[in-house]
Short mmCIF file of C-alpha atoms and ligand atoms in Angstrom, two decimals:
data_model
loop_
_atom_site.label_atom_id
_atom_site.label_comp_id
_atom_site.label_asym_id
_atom_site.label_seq_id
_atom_site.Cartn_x
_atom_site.Cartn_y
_atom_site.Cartn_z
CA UNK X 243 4.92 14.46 16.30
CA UNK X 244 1.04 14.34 17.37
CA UNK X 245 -0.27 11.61 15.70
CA UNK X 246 -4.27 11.48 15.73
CA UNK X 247 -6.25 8.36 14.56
CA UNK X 248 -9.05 9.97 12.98
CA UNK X 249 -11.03 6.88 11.91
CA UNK X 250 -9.68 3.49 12.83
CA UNK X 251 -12.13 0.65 11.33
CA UNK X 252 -12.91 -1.01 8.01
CA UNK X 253 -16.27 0.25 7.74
CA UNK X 254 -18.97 2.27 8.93
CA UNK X 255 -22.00 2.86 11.17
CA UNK X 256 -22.15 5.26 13.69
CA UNK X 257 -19.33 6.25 15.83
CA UNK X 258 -17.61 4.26 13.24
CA UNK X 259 -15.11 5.66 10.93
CA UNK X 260 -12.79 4.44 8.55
CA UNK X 261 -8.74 4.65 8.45
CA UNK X 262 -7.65 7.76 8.22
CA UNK X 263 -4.17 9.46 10.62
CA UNK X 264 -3.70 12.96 10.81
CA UNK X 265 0.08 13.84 12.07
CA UNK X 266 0.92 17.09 13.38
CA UNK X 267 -1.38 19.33 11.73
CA UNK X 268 -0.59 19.29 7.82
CA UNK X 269 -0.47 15.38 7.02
CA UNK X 270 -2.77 12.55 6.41
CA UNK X 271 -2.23 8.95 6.05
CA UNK X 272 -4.97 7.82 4.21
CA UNK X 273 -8.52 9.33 3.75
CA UNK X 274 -11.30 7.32 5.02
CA UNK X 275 -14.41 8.93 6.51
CA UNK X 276 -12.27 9.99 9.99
CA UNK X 277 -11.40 13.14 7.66
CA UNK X 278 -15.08 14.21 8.32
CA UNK X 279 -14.74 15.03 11.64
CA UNK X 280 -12.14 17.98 10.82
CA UNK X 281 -13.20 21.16 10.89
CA UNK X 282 -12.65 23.29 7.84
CA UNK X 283 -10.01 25.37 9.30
CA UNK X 284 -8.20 21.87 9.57
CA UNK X 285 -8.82 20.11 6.08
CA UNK X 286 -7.11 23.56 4.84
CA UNK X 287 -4.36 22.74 7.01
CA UNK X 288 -3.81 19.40 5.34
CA UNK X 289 -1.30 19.60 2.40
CA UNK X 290 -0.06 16.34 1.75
CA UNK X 291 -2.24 13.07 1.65
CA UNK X 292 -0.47 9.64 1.69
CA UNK X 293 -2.18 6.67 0.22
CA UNK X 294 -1.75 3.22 1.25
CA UNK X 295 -4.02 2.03 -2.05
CA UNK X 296 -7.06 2.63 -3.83
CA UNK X 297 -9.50 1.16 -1.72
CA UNK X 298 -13.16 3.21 -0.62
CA UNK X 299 -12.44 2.94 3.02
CA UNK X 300 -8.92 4.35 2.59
CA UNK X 301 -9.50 7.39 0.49
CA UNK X 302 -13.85 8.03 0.52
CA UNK X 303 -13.32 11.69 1.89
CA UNK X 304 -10.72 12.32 -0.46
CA UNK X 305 -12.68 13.80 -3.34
CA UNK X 306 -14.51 15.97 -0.88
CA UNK X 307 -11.71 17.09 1.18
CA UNK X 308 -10.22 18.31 -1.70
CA UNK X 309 -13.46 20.42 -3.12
CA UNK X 310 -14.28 21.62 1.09
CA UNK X 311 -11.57 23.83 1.15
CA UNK X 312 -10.61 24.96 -2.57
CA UNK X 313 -10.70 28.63 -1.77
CA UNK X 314 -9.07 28.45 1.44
CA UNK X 315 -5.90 26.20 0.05
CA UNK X 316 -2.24 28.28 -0.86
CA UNK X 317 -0.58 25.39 -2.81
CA UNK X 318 -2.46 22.28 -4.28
CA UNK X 319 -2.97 19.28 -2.02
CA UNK X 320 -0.11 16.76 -2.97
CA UNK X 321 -1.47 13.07 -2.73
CA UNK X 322 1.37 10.46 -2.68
CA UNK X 323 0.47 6.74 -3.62
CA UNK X 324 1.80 4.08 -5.97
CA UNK X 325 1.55 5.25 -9.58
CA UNK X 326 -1.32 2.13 -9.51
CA UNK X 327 -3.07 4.22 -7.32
CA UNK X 328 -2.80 7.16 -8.92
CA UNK X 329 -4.33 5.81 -12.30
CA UNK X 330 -7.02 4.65 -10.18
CA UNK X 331 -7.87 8.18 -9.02
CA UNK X 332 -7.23 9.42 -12.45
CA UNK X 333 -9.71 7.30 -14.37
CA UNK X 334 -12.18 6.61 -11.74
CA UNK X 335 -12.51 9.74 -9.29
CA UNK X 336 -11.16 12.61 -11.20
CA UNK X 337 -13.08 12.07 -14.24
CA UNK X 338 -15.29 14.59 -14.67
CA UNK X 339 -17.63 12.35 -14.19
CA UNK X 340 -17.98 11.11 -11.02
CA UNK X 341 -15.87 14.26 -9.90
CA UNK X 342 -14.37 17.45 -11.63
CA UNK X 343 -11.14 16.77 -12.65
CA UNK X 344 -9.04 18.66 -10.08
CA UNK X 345 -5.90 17.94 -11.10
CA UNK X 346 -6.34 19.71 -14.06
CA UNK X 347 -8.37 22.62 -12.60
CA UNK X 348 -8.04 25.73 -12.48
CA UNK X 349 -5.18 25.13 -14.70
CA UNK X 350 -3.11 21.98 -15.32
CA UNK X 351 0.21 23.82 -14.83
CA UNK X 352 -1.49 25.04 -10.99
CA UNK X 353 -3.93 22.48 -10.17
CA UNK X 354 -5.81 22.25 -6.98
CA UNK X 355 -4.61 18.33 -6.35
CA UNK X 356 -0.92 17.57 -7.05
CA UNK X 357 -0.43 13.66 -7.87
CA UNK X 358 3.20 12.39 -6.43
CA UNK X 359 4.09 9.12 -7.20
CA UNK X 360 5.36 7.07 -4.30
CA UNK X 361 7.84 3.86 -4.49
CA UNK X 362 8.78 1.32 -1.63
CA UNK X 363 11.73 2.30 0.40
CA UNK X 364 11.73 5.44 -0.80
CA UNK X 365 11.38 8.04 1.54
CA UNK X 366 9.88 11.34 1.16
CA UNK X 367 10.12 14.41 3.59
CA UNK X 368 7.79 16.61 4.73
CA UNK X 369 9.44 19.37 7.03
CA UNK X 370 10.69 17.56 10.20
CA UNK X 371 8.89 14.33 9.09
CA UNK X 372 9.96 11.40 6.57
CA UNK X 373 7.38 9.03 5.32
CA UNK X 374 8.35 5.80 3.91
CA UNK X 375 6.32 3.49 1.73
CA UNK X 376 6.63 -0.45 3.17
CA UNK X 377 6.20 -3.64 1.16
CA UNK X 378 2.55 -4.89 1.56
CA UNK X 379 1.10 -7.60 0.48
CA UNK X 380 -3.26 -6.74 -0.49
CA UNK X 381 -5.67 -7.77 -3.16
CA UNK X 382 -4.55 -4.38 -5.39
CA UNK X 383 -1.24 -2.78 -5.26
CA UNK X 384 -0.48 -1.37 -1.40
CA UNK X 385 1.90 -0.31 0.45
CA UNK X 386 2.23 0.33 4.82
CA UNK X 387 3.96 3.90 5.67
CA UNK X 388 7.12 4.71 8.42
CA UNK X 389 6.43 7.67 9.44
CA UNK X 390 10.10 8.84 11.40
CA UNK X 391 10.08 12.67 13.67
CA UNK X 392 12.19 13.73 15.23
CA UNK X 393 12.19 12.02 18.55
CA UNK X 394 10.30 8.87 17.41
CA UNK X 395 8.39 6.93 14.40
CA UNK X 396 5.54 5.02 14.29
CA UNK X 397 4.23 2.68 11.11
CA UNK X 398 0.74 1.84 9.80
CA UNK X 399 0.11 -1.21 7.90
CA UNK X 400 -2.75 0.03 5.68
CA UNK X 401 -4.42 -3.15 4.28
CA UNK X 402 -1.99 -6.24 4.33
CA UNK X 403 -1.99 -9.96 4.88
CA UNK X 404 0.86 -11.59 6.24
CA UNK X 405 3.72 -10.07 4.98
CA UNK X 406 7.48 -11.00 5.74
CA UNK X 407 9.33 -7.82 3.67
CA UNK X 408 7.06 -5.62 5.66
CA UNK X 409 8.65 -6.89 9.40
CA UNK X 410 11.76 -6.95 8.10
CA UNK X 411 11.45 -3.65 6.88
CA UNK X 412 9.73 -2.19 10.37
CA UNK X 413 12.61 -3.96 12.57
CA UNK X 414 15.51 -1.63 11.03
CA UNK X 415 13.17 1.29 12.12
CA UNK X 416 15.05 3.08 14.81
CA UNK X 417 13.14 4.72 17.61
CA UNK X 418 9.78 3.11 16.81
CA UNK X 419 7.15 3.55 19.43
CA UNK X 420 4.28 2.01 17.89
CA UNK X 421 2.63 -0.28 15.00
CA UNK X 422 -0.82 0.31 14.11
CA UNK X 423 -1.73 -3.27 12.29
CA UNK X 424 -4.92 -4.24 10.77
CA UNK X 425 -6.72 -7.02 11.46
CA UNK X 426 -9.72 -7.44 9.47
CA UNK X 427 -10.97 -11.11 9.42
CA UNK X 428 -11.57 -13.38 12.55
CA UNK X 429 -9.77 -17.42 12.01
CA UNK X 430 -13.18 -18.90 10.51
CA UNK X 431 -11.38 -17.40 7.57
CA UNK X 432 -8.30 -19.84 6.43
CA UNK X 433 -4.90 -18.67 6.11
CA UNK X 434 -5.12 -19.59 2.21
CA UNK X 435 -7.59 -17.78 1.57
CA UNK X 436 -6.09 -14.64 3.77
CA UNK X 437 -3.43 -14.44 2.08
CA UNK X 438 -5.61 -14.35 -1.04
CA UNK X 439 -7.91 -11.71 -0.02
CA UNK X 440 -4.73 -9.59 1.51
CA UNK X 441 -6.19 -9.18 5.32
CA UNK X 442 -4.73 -10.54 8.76
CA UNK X 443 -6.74 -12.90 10.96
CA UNK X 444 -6.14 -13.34 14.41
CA UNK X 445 -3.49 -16.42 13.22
CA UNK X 446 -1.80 -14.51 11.03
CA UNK X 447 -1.16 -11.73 14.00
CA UNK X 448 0.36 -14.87 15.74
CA UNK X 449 3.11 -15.08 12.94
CA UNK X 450 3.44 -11.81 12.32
CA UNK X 451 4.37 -11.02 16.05
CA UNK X 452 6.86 -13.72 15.83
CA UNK X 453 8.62 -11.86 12.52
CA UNK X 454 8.58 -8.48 14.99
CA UNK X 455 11.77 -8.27 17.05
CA UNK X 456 11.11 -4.49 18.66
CA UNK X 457 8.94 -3.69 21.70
CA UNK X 458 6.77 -1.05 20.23
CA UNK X 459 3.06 -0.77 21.27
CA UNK X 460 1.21 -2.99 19.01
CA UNK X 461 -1.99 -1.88 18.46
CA UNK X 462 -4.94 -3.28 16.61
CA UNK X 463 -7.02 -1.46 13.88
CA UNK X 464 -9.45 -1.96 10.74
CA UNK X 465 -11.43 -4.69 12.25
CA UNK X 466 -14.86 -5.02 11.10
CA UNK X 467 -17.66 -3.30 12.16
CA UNK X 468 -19.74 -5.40 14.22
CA UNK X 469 -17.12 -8.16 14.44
CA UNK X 470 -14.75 -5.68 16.84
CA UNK X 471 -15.49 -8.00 20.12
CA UNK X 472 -15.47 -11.33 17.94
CA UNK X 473 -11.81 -10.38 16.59
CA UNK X 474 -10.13 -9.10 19.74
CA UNK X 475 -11.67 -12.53 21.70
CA UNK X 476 -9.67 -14.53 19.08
CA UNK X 477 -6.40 -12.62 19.51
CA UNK X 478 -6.43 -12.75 23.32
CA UNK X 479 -6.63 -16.48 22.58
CA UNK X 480 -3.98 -16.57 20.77
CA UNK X 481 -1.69 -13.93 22.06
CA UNK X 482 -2.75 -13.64 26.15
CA UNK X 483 -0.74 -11.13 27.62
CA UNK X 484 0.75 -9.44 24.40
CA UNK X 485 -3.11 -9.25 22.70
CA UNK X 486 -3.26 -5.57 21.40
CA UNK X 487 -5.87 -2.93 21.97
CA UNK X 488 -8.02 -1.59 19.78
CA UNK X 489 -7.72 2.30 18.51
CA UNK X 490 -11.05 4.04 18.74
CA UNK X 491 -11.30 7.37 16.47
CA UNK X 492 -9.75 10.19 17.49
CA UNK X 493 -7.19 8.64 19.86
CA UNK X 494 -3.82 10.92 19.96
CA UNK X 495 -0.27 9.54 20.16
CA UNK X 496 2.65 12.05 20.96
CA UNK X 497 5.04 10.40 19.36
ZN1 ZN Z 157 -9.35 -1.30 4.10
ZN1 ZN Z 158 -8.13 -2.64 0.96
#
């Protein structure tokens, strides 16, 4: 599986780009402005789009991904995500209003975006791939993916506080090589209200590493623009030696 980290932060500005994984050449996890940087030739390539939940950074190129390569498509693009999700693209993106309503175009029975509801713990296959929704615990409903080849897996958090069923989950994964985990607030931010908002702070990486019982490469994502040198300061101070590194965009993992 080639596993390419197309955008890797929680906002923009330049060189910046939000979350968004290509594997192998005809899935996405999530569609945050790293889809830009494909060429058309590889949006066209993409036919299934996994959601982790309905937030801008996660799915901004979406919409536009969709209408680049219309023409060039065979099949419709299938976007998995909780039915929450799903309504969320429904009423507020395919609208015809704030964009053409391609799930009903050019016909409903053969639309040009397929909507696939997705459910924790169920997995879904995708040729030699299977990608699992995982519990996750945000300020809307979320979920992480497993994504399992055929010599290895790897799992993304999407946007999650601390959250136990998610660990538990990822330590049954056989063969996991690494965790992509977000970590969007610094500790000036309490655990309370963490948990409220639905992000990890350098603390709550603390605990979570504690939950983990594999030795896959941990690596830190979704930090905030700006605040990239600030977070990773904290979590060497709390983790030393195990303190993850950072993705940057367009970083490639054979997994
Ligand atoms: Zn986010
Ligand atoms: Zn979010």
């Amino acid at each position: 599986m080639r596993v390419t980290l197309l955008g890797a932060t929680g906002g923009i500005a330049r060189g910046l780009r939000t979350v968004s994984i290509q594997v192998d050449d005809d899935l996405l996890i999530d569609a945050g402005t790293g889809v830009g940087d494909l060429t058309l030739g590889q949006m066209a390539a993409i036919q299934h789009v996994f959601l982790t939940h309905a937030h801008l950074d996660h799915l901004a190129c979406l919409p536009m991904l969709a209408d680049a390569v219309l023409d060039r498509r065979a099949g419709p693009l299938t976007v998995h995500a909780l039915p929450e999700t799903l309504d969320v693209l429904k009423d507020g993106i395919f609208n015809n209003r704030l964009w053409p309503d391609y799930t009903a175009r050019p016909s409903p029975e053969a639309p040009w975006v397929a909507l696939e509801p997705a459910a924790v713990g169920h997995p879904v296959c995708v040729g030699s791939r299977t990608v699992t929704p995982l519990p996750a615990r945000h300020s809307v409903p979320g979920v992480g993916y497993a994504v399992e080849g055929e010599s290895g897996s790897f799992v993304y958090s999407g946007d999650t506080t601390l959250c136990e069923p998610f660990w538990e989950a990822v330590n049954r994964l056989p063969g996991l090589r690494y965790v992509f985990l977000e970590c969007t607030f610094r500790d000036d931010v309490s655990p309370e209200q963490a948990l409220e908002w639905g992000h990890m702070t350098p603390r709550l990486w603390e605990k979570a590493l504690a939950l983990y019982q594999g030795d896959a490469e941990v690596r830190v994502i979704h930090m905030e623009p700006g605040k990239e040198e600030a977070t990773q300061g904290q979590l060497k101070e709390r983790l030393g030696g195990k303190a993850p590194r950072p993705v940057v965009a367009g970083e490639m993992f054979e997994v």
